[in-house]
Amino acid sequence: MPGRPHLTVRLAGLLAGLLLLSACGGAVEVDVPDLDAEDSAACDAFADELPDTLADESRVDIEPSDAPAAAYGDPPVVVTCGVGEPAGFGLGAQCEVVNDVPWYIPPEQYDDLSLDLVITSAWHEPRVQVELPAELRGNEGGVMAVLSPLVQEHLREAGDCDL
């Protein structure tokens, strides 16, 4: 059957193409916060300066593409500007200060290394939130170090954390 090898080669090529397409996921869906004009301008300026890589992961497409956010890698590290107050945050909340910017991480996430981290610049407005997958834990200090100068440049201080 002389035609059969060609069919096998074509089928193998088709399967390889389908595998390649399935490995390339679509855009990462991000939340679009409801912001007033001042906060929207601050978040847009912040998002415009986000780096091409974060936590050694390359930037990927987001949906909607004009959201004040960025995503990196797969599973994605997601950075969003303009989020609300983080769960568990309140008076006396502890913080991690990196490059003079205080960041809030919910206490339960410190102890359970299998949990994704949600890191928030809770003492700045508008707030920035980083969702860091559990697989990338160990990178949170570097992420905060990269983002802290942008937080200082574009967002206003809204209080001090209790060290």
PDB file of C-alpha atoms in Angstrom:
ATOM      1  CA  MET A   1       0.000   0.000   0.000  1.00  0.00           C
ATOM      2  CA  PRO A   2       2.168   2.806  -1.267  1.00  0.00           C
ATOM      3  CA  GLY A   3      -0.271   5.591  -0.272  1.00  0.00           C
ATOM      4  CA  ARG A   4      -0.383   4.650   3.396  1.00  0.00           C
ATOM      5  CA  PRO A   5       3.004   6.150   4.511  1.00  0.00           C
ATOM      6  CA  HIS A   6       1.972   9.528   3.119  1.00  0.00           C
ATOM      7  CA  LEU A   7      -1.238   9.411   5.094  1.00  0.00           C
ATOM      8  CA  THR A   8       0.724   8.543   8.235  1.00  0.00           C
ATOM      9  CA  VAL A   9       3.145  11.428   7.677  1.00  0.00           C
ATOM     10  CA  ARG A  10       0.265  13.831   7.080  1.00  0.00           C
ATOM     11  CA  LEU A  11      -1.571  12.577  10.149  1.00  0.00           C
ATOM     12  CA  ALA A  12       1.577  12.926  12.267  1.00  0.00           C
ATOM     13  CA  GLY A  13       2.041  16.484  10.996  1.00  0.00           C
ATOM     14  CA  LEU A  14      -1.568  17.331  11.764  1.00  0.00           C
ATOM     15  CA  LEU A  15      -1.314  15.890  15.271  1.00  0.00           C
ATOM     16  CA  ALA A  16       1.918  17.799  15.931  1.00  0.00           C
ATOM     17  CA  GLY A  17       0.245  21.017  14.809  1.00  0.00           C
ATOM     18  CA  LEU A  18      -2.752  20.405  17.047  1.00  0.00           C
ATOM     19  CA  LEU A  19      -0.485  19.707  20.022  1.00  0.00           C
ATOM     20  CA  LEU A  20       1.405  22.913  19.367  1.00  0.00           C
ATOM     21  CA  LEU A  21      -1.822  24.908  19.207  1.00  0.00           C
ATOM     22  CA  SER A  22      -3.153  23.368  22.401  1.00  0.00           C
ATOM     23  CA  ALA A  23       0.108  24.224  24.202  1.00  0.00           C
ATOM     24  CA  CYS A  24      -0.355  27.861  23.236  1.00  0.00           C
ATOM     25  CA  GLY A  25      -3.291  28.888  25.392  1.00  0.00           C
ATOM     26  CA  GLY A  26      -5.407  31.878  24.674  1.00  0.00           C
ATOM     27  CA  ALA A  27      -5.264  35.227  26.385  1.00  0.00           C
ATOM     28  CA  VAL A  28      -5.479  35.293  30.181  1.00  0.00           C
ATOM     29  CA  GLU A  29      -8.823  36.680  31.367  1.00  0.00           C
ATOM     30  CA  VAL A  30      -8.329  39.519  33.864  1.00  0.00           C
ATOM     31  CA  ASP A  31     -10.781  41.490  35.942  1.00  0.00           C
ATOM     32  CA  VAL A  32     -11.387  45.099  34.974  1.00  0.00           C
ATOM     33  CA  PRO A  33     -11.814  47.221  38.090  1.00  0.00           C
ATOM     34  CA  ASP A  34     -14.353  50.041  38.192  1.00  0.00           C
ATOM     35  CA  LEU A  35     -12.155  53.125  38.696  1.00  0.00           C
ATOM     36  CA  ASP A  36     -12.702  56.870  38.792  1.00  0.00           C
ATOM     37  CA  ALA A  37     -10.739  59.034  36.340  1.00  0.00           C
ATOM     38  CA  GLU A  38      -7.844  59.722  38.733  1.00  0.00           C
ATOM     39  CA  ASP A  39      -7.328  56.077  39.697  1.00  0.00           C
ATOM     40  CA  SER A  40      -7.786  54.959  36.097  1.00  0.00           C
ATOM     41  CA  ALA A  41      -5.018  57.322  34.948  1.00  0.00           C
ATOM     42  CA  ALA A  42      -2.710  56.127  37.747  1.00  0.00           C
ATOM     43  CA  CYS A  43      -3.361  52.466  36.925  1.00  0.00           C
ATOM     44  CA  ASP A  44      -2.878  53.014  33.198  1.00  0.00           C
ATOM     45  CA  ALA A  45       0.489  54.691  33.867  1.00  0.00           C
ATOM     46  CA  PHE A  46       1.460  51.840  36.219  1.00  0.00           C
ATOM     47  CA  ALA A  47       0.420  49.141  33.720  1.00  0.00           C
ATOM     48  CA  ASP A  48       2.212  50.871  30.830  1.00  0.00           C
ATOM     49  CA  GLU A  49       5.519  50.459  32.669  1.00  0.00           C
ATOM     50  CA  LEU A  50       5.143  46.829  33.686  1.00  0.00           C
ATOM     51  CA  PRO A  51       8.132  44.763  32.526  1.00  0.00           C
ATOM     52  CA  ASP A  52       8.280  42.187  29.736  1.00  0.00           C
ATOM     53  CA  THR A  53       9.281  39.483  32.233  1.00  0.00           C
ATOM     54  CA  LEU A  54       8.372  38.876  35.869  1.00  0.00           C
ATOM     55  CA  ALA A  55       9.410  35.935  38.086  1.00  0.00           C
ATOM     56  CA  ASP A  56      11.433  34.701  35.095  1.00  0.00           C
ATOM     57  CA  GLU A  57       8.192  34.379  33.115  1.00  0.00           C
ATOM     58  CA  SER A  58       7.465  36.135  29.816  1.00  0.00           C
ATOM     59  CA  ARG A  59       4.509  38.440  29.411  1.00  0.00           C
ATOM     60  CA  VAL A  60       1.453  36.888  27.760  1.00  0.00           C
ATOM     61  CA  ASP A  61      -1.682  38.365  26.224  1.00  0.00           C
ATOM     62  CA  ILE A  62      -4.568  39.408  28.461  1.00  0.00           C
ATOM     63  CA  GLU A  63      -8.252  39.875  27.776  1.00  0.00           C
ATOM     64  CA  PRO A  64      -9.417  42.587  27.707  1.00  0.00           C
ATOM     65  CA  SER A  65      -6.166  43.875  26.290  1.00  0.00           C
ATOM     66  CA  ASP A  66      -6.703  47.413  27.629  1.00  0.00           C
ATOM     67  CA  ALA A  67      -7.149  46.352  31.274  1.00  0.00           C
ATOM     68  CA  PRO A  68      -4.724  47.902  33.797  1.00  0.00           C
ATOM     69  CA  ALA A  69      -3.078  44.515  34.206  1.00  0.00           C
ATOM     70  CA  ALA A  70      -0.482  42.105  32.887  1.00  0.00           C
ATOM     71  CA  ALA A  71       0.029  38.347  32.961  1.00  0.00           C
ATOM     72  CA  TYR A  72       3.220  36.326  32.804  1.00  0.00           C
ATOM     73  CA  GLY A  73       3.772  32.650  32.031  1.00  0.00           C
ATOM     74  CA  ASP A  74       1.572  29.574  32.359  1.00  0.00           C
ATOM     75  CA  PRO A  75       0.156  29.188  34.939  1.00  0.00           C
ATOM     76  CA  PRO A  76       0.074  32.954  34.897  1.00  0.00           C
ATOM     77  CA  VAL A  77       1.376  35.456  37.391  1.00  0.00           C
ATOM     78  CA  VAL A  78      -1.311  38.155  37.166  1.00  0.00           C
ATOM     79  CA  VAL A  79      -0.707  41.788  38.149  1.00  0.00           C
ATOM     80  CA  THR A  80      -3.818  43.984  38.391  1.00  0.00           C
ATOM     81  CA  CYS A  81      -4.062  47.644  39.351  1.00  0.00           C
ATOM     82  CA  GLY A  82      -7.183  49.067  40.972  1.00  0.00           C
ATOM     83  CA  VAL A  83      -8.302  46.117  43.085  1.00  0.00           C
ATOM     84  CA  GLY A  84     -10.379  46.369  46.253  1.00  0.00           C
ATOM     85  CA  GLU A  85      -9.275  45.789  49.814  1.00  0.00           C
ATOM     86  CA  PRO A  86      -7.836  42.281  50.193  1.00  0.00           C
ATOM     87  CA  ALA A  87      -9.646  39.667  52.277  1.00  0.00           C
ATOM     88  CA  GLY A  88      -8.435  39.636  55.862  1.00  0.00           C
ATOM     89  CA  PHE A  89      -6.884  43.091  55.643  1.00  0.00           C
ATOM     90  CA  GLY A  90      -7.544  45.557  58.421  1.00  0.00           C
ATOM     91  CA  LEU A  91      -6.106  47.646  61.198  1.00  0.00           C
ATOM     92  CA  GLY A  92      -2.948  46.032  62.532  1.00  0.00           C
ATOM     93  CA  ALA A  93      -2.363  43.920  59.428  1.00  0.00           C
ATOM     94  CA  GLN A  94       1.223  42.796  59.033  1.00  0.00           C
ATOM     95  CA  CYS A  95       3.212  43.673  55.980  1.00  0.00           C
ATOM     96  CA  GLU A  96       6.327  42.826  54.035  1.00  0.00           C
ATOM     97  CA  VAL A  97       8.267  45.979  53.185  1.00  0.00           C
ATOM     98  CA  VAL A  98      10.238  45.699  49.961  1.00  0.00           C
ATOM     99  CA  ASN A  99      12.054  48.740  48.582  1.00  0.00           C
ATOM    100  CA  ASP A 100      10.082  51.006  50.943  1.00  0.00           C
ATOM    101  CA  VAL A 101       6.693  49.699  49.762  1.00  0.00           C
ATOM    102  CA  PRO A 102       4.546  47.712  52.209  1.00  0.00           C
ATOM    103  CA  TRP A 103       2.830  44.626  50.781  1.00  0.00           C
ATOM    104  CA  TYR A 104       0.086  42.547  52.386  1.00  0.00           C
ATOM    105  CA  ILE A 105      -0.019  38.751  52.164  1.00  0.00           C
ATOM    106  CA  PRO A 106      -2.841  36.961  54.027  1.00  0.00           C
ATOM    107  CA  PRO A 107      -1.344  35.163  57.052  1.00  0.00           C
ATOM    108  CA  GLU A 108      -2.737  31.738  56.119  1.00  0.00           C
ATOM    109  CA  GLN A 109      -0.762  31.847  52.866  1.00  0.00           C
ATOM    110  CA  TYR A 110       2.566  32.078  54.720  1.00  0.00           C
ATOM    111  CA  ASP A 111       2.191  28.645  56.287  1.00  0.00           C
ATOM    112  CA  ASP A 112       0.674  26.607  53.466  1.00  0.00           C
ATOM    113  CA  LEU A 113       3.176  26.433  50.610  1.00  0.00           C
ATOM    114  CA  SER A 114       0.621  24.658  48.418  1.00  0.00           C
ATOM    115  CA  LEU A 115      -1.500  27.823  48.230  1.00  0.00           C
ATOM    116  CA  ASP A 116      -1.271  30.470  45.547  1.00  0.00           C
ATOM    117  CA  LEU A 117      -0.141  33.824  46.943  1.00  0.00           C
ATOM    118  CA  VAL A 118      -2.202  36.987  46.678  1.00  0.00           C
ATOM    119  CA  ILE A 119       0.103  39.943  47.319  1.00  0.00           C
ATOM    120  CA  THR A 120      -1.413  43.437  47.574  1.00  0.00           C
ATOM    121  CA  SER A 121       0.050  46.925  47.873  1.00  0.00           C
ATOM    122  CA  ALA A 122      -2.685  47.548  50.426  1.00  0.00           C
ATOM    123  CA  TRP A 123      -1.193  50.779  51.795  1.00  0.00           C
ATOM    124  CA  HIS A 124      -1.292  52.522  48.397  1.00  0.00           C
ATOM    125  CA  GLU A 125      -4.196  53.702  46.264  1.00  0.00           C
ATOM    126  CA  PRO A 126      -5.193  52.494  43.864  1.00  0.00           C
ATOM    127  CA  ARG A 127      -4.054  49.075  45.060  1.00  0.00           C
ATOM    128  CA  VAL A 128      -2.003  46.611  43.038  1.00  0.00           C
ATOM    129  CA  GLN A 129      -2.577  42.896  43.424  1.00  0.00           C
ATOM    130  CA  VAL A 130      -0.284  40.084  42.326  1.00  0.00           C
ATOM    131  CA  GLU A 131      -1.621  36.558  41.995  1.00  0.00           C
ATOM    132  CA  LEU A 132       1.387  34.227  42.180  1.00  0.00           C
ATOM    133  CA  PRO A 133       0.770  30.518  41.498  1.00  0.00           C
ATOM    134  CA  ALA A 134       1.987  28.090  44.165  1.00  0.00           C
ATOM    135  CA  GLU A 135       4.378  26.589  41.591  1.00  0.00           C
ATOM    136  CA  LEU A 136       6.261  29.905  41.514  1.00  0.00           C
ATOM    137  CA  ARG A 137       6.515  30.448  45.276  1.00  0.00           C
ATOM    138  CA  GLY A 138       9.966  31.614  46.194  1.00  0.00           C
ATOM    139  CA  ASN A 139       9.708  34.398  43.606  1.00  0.00           C
ATOM    140  CA  GLU A 140       7.510  36.722  45.682  1.00  0.00           C
ATOM    141  CA  GLY A 141      10.405  38.834  46.991  1.00  0.00           C
ATOM    142  CA  GLY A 142      11.699  39.415  43.477  1.00  0.00           C
ATOM    143  CA  VAL A 143       8.228  40.256  42.198  1.00  0.00           C
ATOM    144  CA  MET A 144       7.687  42.816  44.953  1.00  0.00           C
ATOM    145  CA  ALA A 145      11.168  44.265  44.333  1.00  0.00           C
ATOM    146  CA  VAL A 146      10.410  44.776  40.634  1.00  0.00           C
ATOM    147  CA  LEU A 147       6.957  46.282  41.217  1.00  0.00           C
ATOM    148  CA  SER A 148       7.749  48.485  44.239  1.00  0.00           C
ATOM    149  CA  PRO A 149       9.392  51.320  42.248  1.00  0.00           C
ATOM    150  CA  LEU A 150       6.350  51.440  39.938  1.00  0.00           C
ATOM    151  CA  VAL A 151       3.998  51.528  42.923  1.00  0.00           C
ATOM    152  CA  GLN A 152       5.973  54.419  44.417  1.00  0.00           C
ATOM    153  CA  GLU A 153       6.066  56.305  41.123  1.00  0.00           C
ATOM    154  CA  HIS A 154       2.422  56.005  40.080  1.00  0.00           C
ATOM    155  CA  LEU A 155       0.287  55.340  43.174  1.00  0.00           C
ATOM    156  CA  ARG A 156      -0.334  57.423  46.277  1.00  0.00           C
ATOM    157  CA  GLU A 157       0.404  56.347  49.832  1.00  0.00           C
ATOM    158  CA  ALA A 158      -2.723  55.637  51.853  1.00  0.00           C
ATOM    159  CA  GLY A 159      -1.334  54.701  55.259  1.00  0.00           C
ATOM    160  CA  ASP A 160       1.384  52.814  57.057  1.00  0.00           C
ATOM    161  CA  CYS A 161       1.578  49.188  57.997  1.00  0.00           C
ATOM    162  CA  ASP A 162       2.293  48.010  61.525  1.00  0.00           C
ATOM    163  CA  LEU A 163       5.655  46.290  61.552  1.00  0.00           C
TER     164      LEU A 163
END
